[in-house]
Amino acid sequence: MQFARPLAELIAQLEKLPGVGPKSAQRLAFHILRMADDDVRRLSESLLVAKRSLRLCDVCQNISEGERCEICSDPRRTDDVICVVGEARDITAMERLNEFRGKYHVLHGLLNPIDGIGPEQLKVRELIQRLANGVSEVIVATNPTVEGDTTAFYLAKLIKPLEIKVTRLAHGMPVGGELDYADTATLLSALEYRREI
Amino acid sequence: MIWLESLGVEGYRNLATMRLEFSPSINIFSGKNAQGKTSLLESIYLLSSSQVLRGSRDGEAIQDGSESAQVRGEVAPTGTELGVDLGHGKRKRALINTSGLPRASDLIGRLPSVVFWSGDLTLATGDPAARRLMLDTELSQIFPAYLKAFSAYKRALQQRNALLKMAQERFVSDEVFESWEVQMVAAGEQMRHIRASWLETLRPFAVETHAAMGRAETLSLEYVTKEPGDLAIQFAMERRREIARGATLFGPHRDDLELTIDGRSVRLFGSQGQQRTAVISLKIAVMHAAQATLGFPPLLLLDDIFSDLDQERRKALVEVAMGAGGQVFITCTESEQAGDSLIGAAKVFRVQSGQVEEE
């Protein structure tokens, strides 16, 4: 069956989004048609406003409303520890802790030659430039995957000669979890990185 | 002992929707060719390994006209239910007690099995990939550490190969190469360590079984590595050549398990009889070694082996199957082929046009 042209166009645009296949795109499109006019207008405006008013923070490359993001402009946060994350959303996870008082750096991806991504495609140069100003530790908080481990190792190789401490988030048992339910890969990591008590 | 108490299939190859209850010892699927015996065996293998057999793709196991295929199995004595869902254009999903696992491979190790099927002959006749596949499959079931190292190695290898191709077009720094190579060396060394020590367990069983089959010849198994020394150094030294080839030429993914009889390569110089004997000896040894390591016998899945084997090898295999004390599944065209001693102890299922009837 052929869809009316505007509907086909809407489906085609939605399909371009990550994680949205042809079926989901159709479902979303039909849902949008049933929405109140006001809600549709708000949705389309928020898309444009978000796109127009957001940019990358000059310092940490986080998504920001201005030249500097809120975290980088916060005078209560220290400059000497930088936590490196793969994606901007990872900052939200770290910030929930209300524990880390340093600043962040967003790489916007991980090394991944299969997808054509080398250091030049990531915000690595921007990170190295920041290190001149009295940074004492870089915490690499990339995902515990092969790509995350490789990226962490690569960063350590670049940063360690500058005599800055490079650390990596530990991986192991989920706290409060039961040994019986831990997946084997996690349990193996926990065993490998066990520590004396 | 761990065994498969029941099996449920839906939309799987030509099999009707069904639920079967098995014997903890010997189960025979008998029927004419192309009736679904091997599919039944394969669905059990799928629960064990999260893989389909005979090198086919997952989608091919879905019944014509069906959206998806589902396999469920209840494992005794724990009562754990294992499941695998296959769907067209969807990722394969593995389940334990109806909750989905992050990766299908997380199912591996819950129901260890050793398969004997006609494709095994490539262990003697085929290239090294066939023997590595056997090692990887068996070791992943027995050692979670192997599965973890193997998965990491495979991923890092794909990435490094992509990097080598990238380096044909543009400059890639040594630091980037080394970062990938470090992952490969760490995972690769662990793979080799586990493979080599497993071979020490395996070897005496293989030699003994081979000798017991009445040949005055000596079978030997050697693990062969291509590079002369340290893998990290080899990567660094050969990088230019590897860039030109666009592929990683060294590492555990190029190693081999060499089979020789009286010092001569089974693959190159073995007679058909010698090759069959070597394969049977190797697989029986795999089963014994798995049992020795796990502390209980793995499931034995024997696919249509009787028509292929002569009296003597058949007898050797049946004795092993009976002697292991674990759960055994056998497919054959005539249940009589299996021999009286097996049938007496077995639960026999007759398979016809995808329907299964208990005898």
Coordinates of C-alpha atoms in Angstrom, one line a residue:
Chain A
M1 CA 0.0 0.0 0.0
Q2 CA 1.2 3.5 -0.8
F3 CA 1.1 6.2 1.9
A4 CA 0.0 9.7 1.1
R5 CA 3.1 11.7 0.2
P6 CA 3.4 13.8 3.4
L7 CA 3.0 10.7 5.5
A8 CA 5.6 8.8 3.5
E9 CA 8.0 11.7 4.0
L10 CA 7.4 11.8 7.8
I11 CA 8.1 8.0 8.0
A12 CA 11.2 8.4 5.9
Q13 CA 12.5 11.1 8.2
L14 CA 11.8 9.1 11.4
E15 CA 13.5 6.1 10.0
K16 CA 16.8 8.0 9.9
L17 CA 16.8 8.1 13.7
P18 CA 19.0 5.5 15.5
G19 CA 17.1 2.5 16.7
V20 CA 14.1 3.3 14.6
G21 CA 13.3 0.6 12.0
P22 CA 10.5 0.8 9.4
K23 CA 7.9 -0.6 11.7
S24 CA 8.6 1.8 14.6
A25 CA 8.8 4.7 12.1
Q26 CA 5.3 3.9 10.9
R27 CA 4.0 3.5 14.4
L28 CA 5.5 6.9 15.5
A29 CA 4.2 8.6 12.3
F30 CA 0.6 7.4 12.9
H31 CA 0.9 8.4 16.5
I32 CA 2.0 11.9 15.5
L33 CA -1.0 12.2 13.2
R34 CA -3.3 11.4 16.1
M35 CA -1.6 13.9 18.4
A36 CA -3.2 17.3 19.3
D37 CA -2.0 20.1 17.0
D38 CA -0.5 21.9 19.9
D39 CA 1.6 18.9 21.0
V40 CA 2.9 18.5 17.5
R41 CA 3.9 22.1 17.3
R42 CA 5.7 21.9 20.6
L43 CA 7.5 18.8 19.4
S44 CA 8.7 20.3 16.2
E45 CA 9.7 23.6 17.9
S46 CA 11.6 21.8 20.6
L47 CA 13.5 19.9 17.9
L48 CA 14.6 23.2 16.3
V49 CA 15.2 25.0 19.5
A50 CA 17.4 22.2 20.9
K51 CA 19.3 22.0 17.6
R52 CA 19.8 25.8 17.3
S53 CA 20.6 26.7 20.9
L54 CA 22.9 23.8 21.9
R55 CA 26.5 23.5 21.1
L56 CA 29.6 21.8 22.6
C57 CA 31.3 23.3 25.6
D58 CA 34.6 24.9 24.6
V59 CA 36.4 23.2 27.5
C60 CA 34.9 19.8 28.1
Q61 CA 33.0 19.2 24.8
N62 CA 29.8 18.4 26.8
I63 CA 26.5 19.5 25.2
S64 CA 26.0 23.0 26.5
E65 CA 23.7 26.1 26.1
G66 CA 26.6 28.5 26.0
E67 CA 30.4 28.6 25.3
R68 CA 31.0 26.9 28.7
C69 CA 28.7 24.3 30.2
E70 CA 27.3 24.5 33.7
I71 CA 29.8 22.1 35.2
C72 CA 32.8 23.9 33.7
S73 CA 31.5 27.3 34.9
D74 CA 30.9 26.0 38.5
P75 CA 33.5 27.7 40.7
R76 CA 33.1 25.0 43.4
R77 CA 34.5 22.3 41.2
T78 CA 38.2 21.7 41.0
D79 CA 40.3 21.7 37.8
D80 CA 42.9 19.2 38.8
V81 CA 41.0 16.0 38.2
I82 CA 39.4 15.3 34.8
C83 CA 37.0 12.4 34.3
V84 CA 37.0 11.2 30.6
V85 CA 33.7 9.7 29.3
G86 CA 32.7 8.4 25.9
E87 CA 29.3 10.1 25.6
A88 CA 27.7 13.2 27.1
R89 CA 25.0 11.0 28.7
D90 CA 27.7 9.2 30.8
I91 CA 28.2 12.5 32.7
T92 CA 24.6 12.2 34.0
A93 CA 25.4 8.8 35.5
M94 CA 28.5 10.1 37.2
E95 CA 26.7 13.3 38.4
R96 CA 24.0 11.2 40.1
L97 CA 26.7 10.1 42.5
N98 CA 27.0 13.7 43.8
E99 CA 30.5 12.6 44.8
F100 CA 32.9 13.6 42.0
R101 CA 33.9 17.3 42.3
G102 CA 36.3 17.5 39.4
K103 CA 35.5 18.2 35.8
Y104 CA 34.7 16.1 32.7
H105 CA 35.8 15.6 29.2
V106 CA 33.6 14.0 26.5
L107 CA 35.3 12.1 23.7
H108 CA 32.1 11.7 21.7
G109 CA 32.8 8.1 20.9
L110 CA 35.4 5.4 21.3
L111 CA 38.2 4.1 19.1
N112 CA 36.5 1.9 16.6
P113 CA 38.3 1.3 13.2
I114 CA 35.3 -0.8 12.0
D115 CA 33.3 2.4 12.0
G116 CA 36.2 4.4 10.7
I117 CA 36.9 6.1 14.1
G118 CA 40.5 6.9 15.1
P119 CA 41.8 9.5 17.5
E120 CA 41.2 12.3 15.0
Q121 CA 37.4 11.6 15.0
L122 CA 37.3 11.9 18.8
K123 CA 37.9 14.9 21.1
V124 CA 41.4 13.7 22.0
R125 CA 43.4 16.7 20.9
E126 CA 41.1 19.0 23.0
L127 CA 41.7 16.7 26.0
I128 CA 45.5 16.9 25.7
Q129 CA 45.4 20.7 25.4
R130 CA 43.6 20.9 28.7
L131 CA 46.3 19.0 30.5
A132 CA 48.8 21.8 30.5
N133 CA 47.0 23.6 33.3
G134 CA 47.9 21.8 36.5
V135 CA 45.9 18.6 36.1
S136 CA 47.0 16.0 38.5
E137 CA 44.8 13.0 37.6
V138 CA 42.8 11.8 34.6
I139 CA 40.1 9.2 35.4
V140 CA 39.2 7.2 32.3
A141 CA 35.5 6.2 32.7
T142 CA 35.0 4.6 29.3
N143 CA 32.7 1.5 29.0
P144 CA 34.3 -1.9 30.0
T145 CA 34.2 -3.1 26.4
V146 CA 37.1 -4.0 24.0
E147 CA 36.7 -0.5 22.5
G148 CA 36.5 1.2 25.9
D149 CA 39.5 -0.6 27.1
T150 CA 41.5 0.2 24.0
T151 CA 40.6 3.9 24.2
A152 CA 41.6 4.0 27.8
F153 CA 44.9 2.3 27.0
Y154 CA 45.5 4.7 24.2
L155 CA 44.8 7.8 26.4
A156 CA 47.1 6.4 29.1
K157 CA 49.9 6.1 26.5
L158 CA 49.5 9.7 25.6
I159 CA 49.0 11.2 29.0
K160 CA 51.4 9.2 31.2
P161 CA 54.6 10.8 29.7
L162 CA 53.2 14.1 30.9
E163 CA 53.6 12.8 34.4
I164 CA 49.9 12.9 35.1
K165 CA 48.3 10.1 37.0
V166 CA 45.9 8.1 34.8
T167 CA 43.3 5.8 36.5
R168 CA 40.5 3.6 35.2
L169 CA 37.2 2.9 36.8
A170 CA 37.3 -0.6 38.4
H171 CA 35.0 -3.3 37.1
G172 CA 33.6 -6.1 39.3
M173 CA 30.7 -7.3 41.3
P174 CA 27.6 -5.2 41.4
V175 CA 27.2 -3.9 45.0
G176 CA 24.4 -5.5 46.8
G177 CA 24.2 -8.1 44.1
E178 CA 24.3 -11.8 44.8
L179 CA 27.2 -14.0 43.7
D180 CA 24.8 -16.6 42.3
Y181 CA 23.3 -14.1 39.8
A182 CA 26.4 -12.3 38.6
D183 CA 27.1 -13.0 34.9
T184 CA 30.3 -14.9 34.4
A185 CA 32.2 -12.2 32.6
T186 CA 31.6 -9.8 35.5
L187 CA 32.5 -12.4 38.1
L188 CA 35.7 -13.2 36.2
S189 CA 36.7 -9.5 36.2
A190 CA 35.9 -9.3 39.9
L191 CA 38.2 -12.3 40.6
E192 CA 40.9 -10.9 38.4
Y193 CA 40.9 -7.5 40.1
R194 CA 40.3 -8.8 43.6
R195 CA 42.0 -6.9 46.4
E196 CA 43.5 -7.7 49.8
I197 CA 41.4 -6.9 52.9
Chain B
M1 CA 25.0 -34.7 36.7
I2 CA 23.3 -32.2 34.5
W3 CA 20.8 -33.4 31.9
L4 CA 18.0 -32.2 29.7
E5 CA 14.7 -33.2 31.2
S6 CA 12.3 -31.9 28.5
L7 CA 12.4 -30.0 25.2
G8 CA 9.9 -27.7 23.6
V9 CA 10.1 -26.5 20.0
E10 CA 8.0 -24.1 18.0
G11 CA 8.6 -23.0 14.4
Y12 CA 11.9 -24.8 14.3
R13 CA 12.9 -26.1 10.9
N14 CA 10.4 -28.8 9.8
L15 CA 9.5 -29.8 13.3
A16 CA 5.9 -29.7 14.5
T17 CA 5.2 -27.8 17.7
M18 CA 5.9 -30.3 20.4
R19 CA 7.2 -31.0 23.9
L20 CA 9.2 -34.1 24.6
E21 CA 10.4 -35.7 27.9
F22 CA 13.7 -37.4 27.8
S23 CA 15.5 -40.2 29.6
P24 CA 18.5 -39.2 31.7
S25 CA 20.5 -41.9 30.0
I26 CA 20.0 -42.9 26.3
N27 CA 17.6 -41.3 23.9
I28 CA 17.3 -42.5 20.3
F29 CA 15.7 -40.5 17.5
S30 CA 15.0 -42.9 14.6
G31 CA 13.4 -42.3 11.3
K32 CA 14.1 -42.1 7.5
N33 CA 16.2 -39.3 6.1
A34 CA 14.9 -35.7 6.0
Q35 CA 12.2 -36.3 8.6
G36 CA 13.6 -34.0 11.3
K37 CA 16.0 -36.2 13.4
T38 CA 19.0 -33.9 13.0
S39 CA 16.8 -30.8 13.5
L40 CA 15.7 -32.2 16.8
L41 CA 19.4 -32.9 17.8
E42 CA 20.3 -29.4 16.5
S43 CA 17.7 -27.8 18.7
I44 CA 19.3 -29.4 21.8
Y45 CA 22.7 -28.2 20.6
L46 CA 21.2 -24.7 20.2
L47 CA 20.3 -24.7 23.9
S48 CA 23.7 -25.9 24.8
S49 CA 25.8 -23.6 22.6
S50 CA 23.5 -20.9 21.4
Q51 CA 24.6 -21.8 17.9
V52 CA 22.9 -23.8 15.1
L53 CA 24.8 -26.7 13.6
R54 CA 26.3 -27.4 10.2
G55 CA 27.4 -23.8 9.5
S56 CA 24.0 -22.6 8.6
R57 CA 22.7 -19.2 9.6
D58 CA 20.3 -18.7 12.4
G59 CA 17.5 -17.5 10.1
E60 CA 17.6 -20.8 8.1
A61 CA 16.4 -22.6 11.2
I62 CA 13.1 -20.8 11.2
Q63 CA 10.2 -22.7 9.7
D64 CA 8.9 -21.5 6.3
G65 CA 6.0 -19.2 6.8
S66 CA 6.9 -18.7 10.5
E67 CA 7.9 -15.4 12.0
S68 CA 10.2 -16.9 14.6
A69 CA 11.5 -20.1 16.1
Q70 CA 11.5 -20.9 19.8
V71 CA 13.3 -23.7 21.7
R72 CA 12.9 -24.3 25.4
G73 CA 14.5 -26.9 27.6
E74 CA 14.3 -27.8 31.2
V75 CA 17.5 -28.8 32.8
A76 CA 17.6 -31.3 35.7
P77 CA 18.3 -31.4 38.6
T78 CA 18.1 -27.6 39.0
G79 CA 14.8 -27.2 37.0
T80 CA 16.3 -24.2 35.2
E81 CA 14.6 -23.4 31.9
L82 CA 16.9 -22.5 29.0
G83 CA 15.5 -20.9 25.9
V84 CA 16.6 -19.5 22.5
D85 CA 14.4 -17.3 20.3
L86 CA 15.3 -16.8 16.6
G87 CA 13.5 -14.2 14.5
H88 CA 14.0 -13.0 10.9
G89 CA 16.1 -9.9 10.9
K90 CA 16.3 -9.8 14.7
R91 CA 19.1 -10.6 17.1
K92 CA 19.1 -14.1 18.5
R93 CA 17.8 -14.0 22.1
A94 CA 18.7 -16.4 24.9
L95 CA 16.7 -16.8 28.0
I96 CA 17.1 -18.3 31.4
N97 CA 13.9 -18.9 33.3
T98 CA 12.1 -16.7 30.8
S99 CA 14.3 -13.7 31.4
G100 CA 16.4 -12.5 28.5
L101 CA 20.2 -12.6 28.7
P102 CA 22.3 -9.6 27.5
R103 CA 24.1 -11.8 24.9
A104 CA 23.0 -15.1 23.4
S105 CA 26.5 -16.4 24.3
D106 CA 25.7 -16.0 28.0
L107 CA 23.8 -19.2 27.6
I108 CA 27.0 -21.2 27.0
G109 CA 28.1 -23.5 29.7
R110 CA 24.7 -24.1 31.3
L111 CA 24.3 -27.4 29.4
P112 CA 27.6 -28.6 28.2
S113 CA 27.6 -31.0 25.2
V114 CA 29.9 -32.8 22.8
V115 CA 28.5 -33.4 19.3
F116 CA 29.5 -36.2 16.9
W117 CA 28.3 -35.6 13.3
S118 CA 29.4 -36.2 9.8
G119 CA 31.0 -32.8 9.5
D120 CA 33.5 -33.9 12.1
L121 CA 35.6 -35.6 9.4
T122 CA 36.9 -32.1 8.6
L123 CA 38.8 -32.3 11.9
A124 CA 41.1 -34.7 10.1
T125 CA 40.7 -33.6 6.5
G126 CA 40.0 -29.9 6.7
D127 CA 42.1 -26.8 7.2
P128 CA 43.1 -25.5 10.7
A129 CA 39.9 -23.5 11.0
A130 CA 37.9 -26.6 11.6
R131 CA 40.1 -27.7 14.4
R132 CA 40.2 -24.2 16.0
L133 CA 36.4 -24.1 15.8
M134 CA 36.3 -27.4 17.7
L135 CA 38.7 -26.0 20.4
D136 CA 36.8 -22.7 20.7
T137 CA 33.4 -24.4 21.0
E138 CA 34.4 -26.9 23.6
L139 CA 36.6 -24.6 25.7
S140 CA 33.9 -21.9 25.7
Q141 CA 31.5 -24.4 27.2
I142 CA 33.9 -25.5 29.9
F143 CA 35.9 -22.4 30.9
P144 CA 34.0 -19.1 31.2
A145 CA 37.4 -17.5 31.2
Y146 CA 38.0 -18.9 27.7
L147 CA 34.7 -17.6 26.4
K148 CA 35.6 -14.1 27.8
A149 CA 39.1 -14.1 26.3
F150 CA 37.9 -15.5 23.0
S151 CA 35.1 -12.9 22.6
A152 CA 37.5 -10.1 23.4
Y153 CA 40.1 -11.4 21.1
K154 CA 37.7 -11.9 18.2
R155 CA 36.4 -8.3 18.6
A156 CA 39.9 -6.8 18.9
L157 CA 41.0 -8.8 15.9
Q158 CA 38.2 -7.5 13.8
Q159 CA 39.1 -4.0 14.9
R160 CA 42.7 -4.4 14.2
N161 CA 42.0 -5.8 10.7
A162 CA 39.8 -2.8 10.0
L163 CA 42.7 -0.6 11.3
L164 CA 45.2 -2.4 9.0
K165 CA 42.9 -1.6 6.0
M166 CA 42.5 2.0 7.2
A167 CA 46.3 2.3 7.4
Q168 CA 46.5 1.6 3.6
E169 CA 44.7 4.9 3.0
R170 CA 45.9 7.2 5.8
F171 CA 48.4 7.5 8.5
V172 CA 47.8 5.5 11.7
S173 CA 50.1 6.1 14.6
D174 CA 52.0 3.3 16.3
E175 CA 50.2 4.2 19.6
V176 CA 46.9 3.4 18.0
F177 CA 48.1 0.1 16.7
E178 CA 49.7 -0.8 20.0
S179 CA 46.5 0.0 21.9
W180 CA 44.6 -2.6 19.9
E181 CA 47.5 -5.1 20.0
V182 CA 47.7 -5.0 23.8
Q183 CA 44.1 -6.2 24.0
M184 CA 44.8 -9.0 21.5
V185 CA 48.0 -10.1 23.2
A186 CA 46.3 -10.2 26.7
A187 CA 43.3 -12.2 25.4
G188 CA 45.3 -14.2 23.0
E189 CA 47.8 -15.4 25.6
Q190 CA 45.0 -16.5 27.8
M191 CA 43.4 -18.4 25.0
R192 CA 46.7 -20.2 24.2
H193 CA 47.3 -21.0 27.8
I194 CA 43.9 -22.6 28.2
R195 CA 44.1 -24.4 24.8
A196 CA 47.6 -25.8 25.7
S197 CA 46.7 -27.0 29.2
W198 CA 43.5 -28.5 27.9
L199 CA 45.5 -30.4 25.3
E200 CA 47.5 -32.0 28.1
T201 CA 44.3 -33.3 29.6
L202 CA 43.0 -34.4 26.2
R203 CA 46.1 -36.1 24.8
P204 CA 46.3 -39.2 27.0
F205 CA 42.6 -40.0 26.3
A206 CA 43.1 -39.6 22.6
V207 CA 46.2 -41.8 22.4
E208 CA 44.6 -44.5 24.6
T209 CA 41.4 -44.5 22.6
H210 CA 43.3 -44.7 19.3
A211 CA 45.4 -47.6 20.6
A212 CA 42.3 -49.4 21.9
M213 CA 40.8 -49.4 18.4
G214 CA 43.3 -52.0 17.6
R215 CA 45.7 -50.1 15.4
A216 CA 49.4 -50.6 16.0
E217 CA 49.9 -47.0 15.1
T218 CA 50.5 -44.0 17.4
L219 CA 48.3 -40.9 17.2
S220 CA 49.8 -37.7 18.4
L221 CA 48.4 -34.2 18.9
E222 CA 50.5 -31.0 18.8
Y223 CA 49.5 -27.4 19.3
V224 CA 51.2 -25.4 16.6
T225 CA 51.9 -21.6 16.7
K226 CA 53.1 -19.7 13.7
E227 CA 55.2 -17.0 15.1
P228 CA 58.6 -17.8 16.6
G229 CA 58.4 -15.6 19.7
D230 CA 56.5 -13.0 21.6
L231 CA 53.2 -12.1 20.0
A232 CA 53.5 -8.4 20.9
I233 CA 56.9 -8.2 19.2
Q234 CA 55.7 -10.1 16.2
F235 CA 52.8 -7.6 15.7
A236 CA 55.2 -4.7 15.9
M237 CA 57.7 -6.3 13.5
E238 CA 55.2 -7.5 10.9
R239 CA 52.9 -4.5 10.9
R240 CA 54.1 -3.2 7.5
R241 CA 53.5 -6.5 5.9
E242 CA 50.1 -6.9 7.6
I243 CA 49.0 -3.5 6.4
A244 CA 49.8 -4.5 2.9
R245 CA 47.7 -7.7 3.3
G246 CA 45.0 -5.9 5.3
A247 CA 44.9 -8.8 7.7
T248 CA 46.4 -10.0 11.0
L249 CA 48.7 -12.9 10.1
F250 CA 49.7 -14.1 13.6
G251 CA 47.9 -15.0 16.8
P252 CA 45.7 -17.8 18.2
H253 CA 43.3 -17.4 15.2
R254 CA 46.0 -18.8 13.0
D255 CA 47.2 -21.7 15.3
D256 CA 46.5 -25.3 14.6
L257 CA 46.0 -28.6 16.4
E258 CA 48.1 -30.9 14.3
L259 CA 47.2 -34.6 14.2
T260 CA 49.8 -37.1 13.2
I261 CA 49.9 -40.9 13.0
D262 CA 53.4 -42.3 13.4
G263 CA 54.8 -38.9 12.7
R264 CA 52.9 -38.3 9.4
S265 CA 50.2 -35.7 9.0
V266 CA 46.8 -37.3 9.1
R267 CA 45.4 -34.5 6.9
L268 CA 48.0 -34.8 4.1
F269 CA 48.9 -38.5 4.2
G270 CA 46.2 -40.3 6.2
S271 CA 44.1 -43.0 4.5
Q272 CA 40.3 -42.6 4.8
G273 CA 40.3 -45.2 7.5
Q274 CA 43.1 -43.5 9.5
Q275 CA 41.3 -40.2 9.2
R276 CA 38.1 -41.6 10.6
T277 CA 39.9 -43.4 13.4
A278 CA 41.8 -40.2 14.3
V279 CA 38.5 -38.2 14.4
I280 CA 36.7 -40.7 16.6
S281 CA 39.7 -40.9 18.9
L282 CA 39.9 -37.1 19.2
K283 CA 36.2 -36.6 19.8
I284 CA 36.0 -39.4 22.4
A285 CA 39.0 -37.8 24.1
V286 CA 37.2 -34.4 24.0
M287 CA 34.3 -36.1 25.8
H288 CA 36.5 -37.7 28.4
A289 CA 38.4 -34.5 29.0
A290 CA 35.2 -32.5 29.3
Q291 CA 34.0 -34.9 31.9
A292 CA 37.3 -34.8 33.7
T293 CA 37.2 -31.0 33.8
L294 CA 33.6 -30.5 34.6
G295 CA 33.3 -33.3 37.1
F296 CA 30.2 -34.7 35.3
P297 CA 29.6 -36.1 31.8
P298 CA 28.5 -33.6 29.1
L299 CA 25.5 -34.4 26.9
L300 CA 26.5 -36.6 24.0
L301 CA 24.8 -35.7 20.7
L302 CA 25.5 -38.4 18.1
D303 CA 24.2 -37.5 14.7
D304 CA 23.7 -40.4 12.2
I305 CA 27.1 -41.8 13.0
F306 CA 26.2 -45.5 12.5
S307 CA 25.7 -45.5 8.8
D308 CA 29.2 -43.9 8.4
L309 CA 31.1 -46.2 10.6
D310 CA 32.3 -49.7 10.4
Q311 CA 31.5 -52.3 13.0
E312 CA 34.7 -51.7 15.0
R313 CA 34.5 -47.9 15.4
R314 CA 30.8 -48.1 16.0
K315 CA 31.4 -50.5 18.9
A316 CA 34.1 -48.3 20.3
L317 CA 31.8 -45.3 20.2
V318 CA 28.8 -47.2 21.7
E319 CA 30.9 -48.4 24.5
V320 CA 32.0 -44.9 25.3
A321 CA 28.5 -43.6 25.1
M322 CA 27.3 -46.3 27.5
G323 CA 30.2 -46.0 29.8
A324 CA 30.2 -42.3 30.3
G325 CA 27.1 -42.5 32.4
G326 CA 25.7 -39.2 31.0
Q327 CA 22.8 -38.3 28.9
V328 CA 23.1 -39.4 25.2
F329 CA 21.0 -38.5 22.1
I330 CA 21.5 -40.6 19.0
T331 CA 19.9 -40.2 15.6
C332 CA 19.8 -43.2 13.3
T333 CA 17.7 -44.4 10.3
E334 CA 16.9 -47.7 12.0
S335 CA 17.0 -47.9 15.7
E336 CA 18.3 -51.5 15.2
Q337 CA 21.6 -49.9 13.9
A338 CA 22.4 -48.8 17.4
G339 CA 22.7 -52.4 18.6
D340 CA 20.7 -54.4 21.1
S341 CA 22.6 -53.2 24.2
L342 CA 21.8 -49.6 23.4
I343 CA 18.2 -50.1 22.5
G344 CA 17.5 -52.0 25.7
A345 CA 18.6 -49.1 27.7
A346 CA 17.1 -46.3 25.5
K347 CA 14.0 -44.3 25.2
V348 CA 13.2 -44.4 21.5
F349 CA 11.5 -41.6 19.6
R350 CA 10.2 -42.2 16.0
V351 CA 10.5 -39.1 13.8
Q352 CA 8.3 -38.8 10.7
S353 CA 7.6 -35.6 8.7
G354 CA 8.5 -33.4 11.7
Q355 CA 6.2 -35.3 14.0
V356 CA 7.7 -37.3 16.9
E357 CA 6.2 -40.3 18.6
E358 CA 7.5 -42.0 21.6
E359 CA 7.8 -45.8 21.2

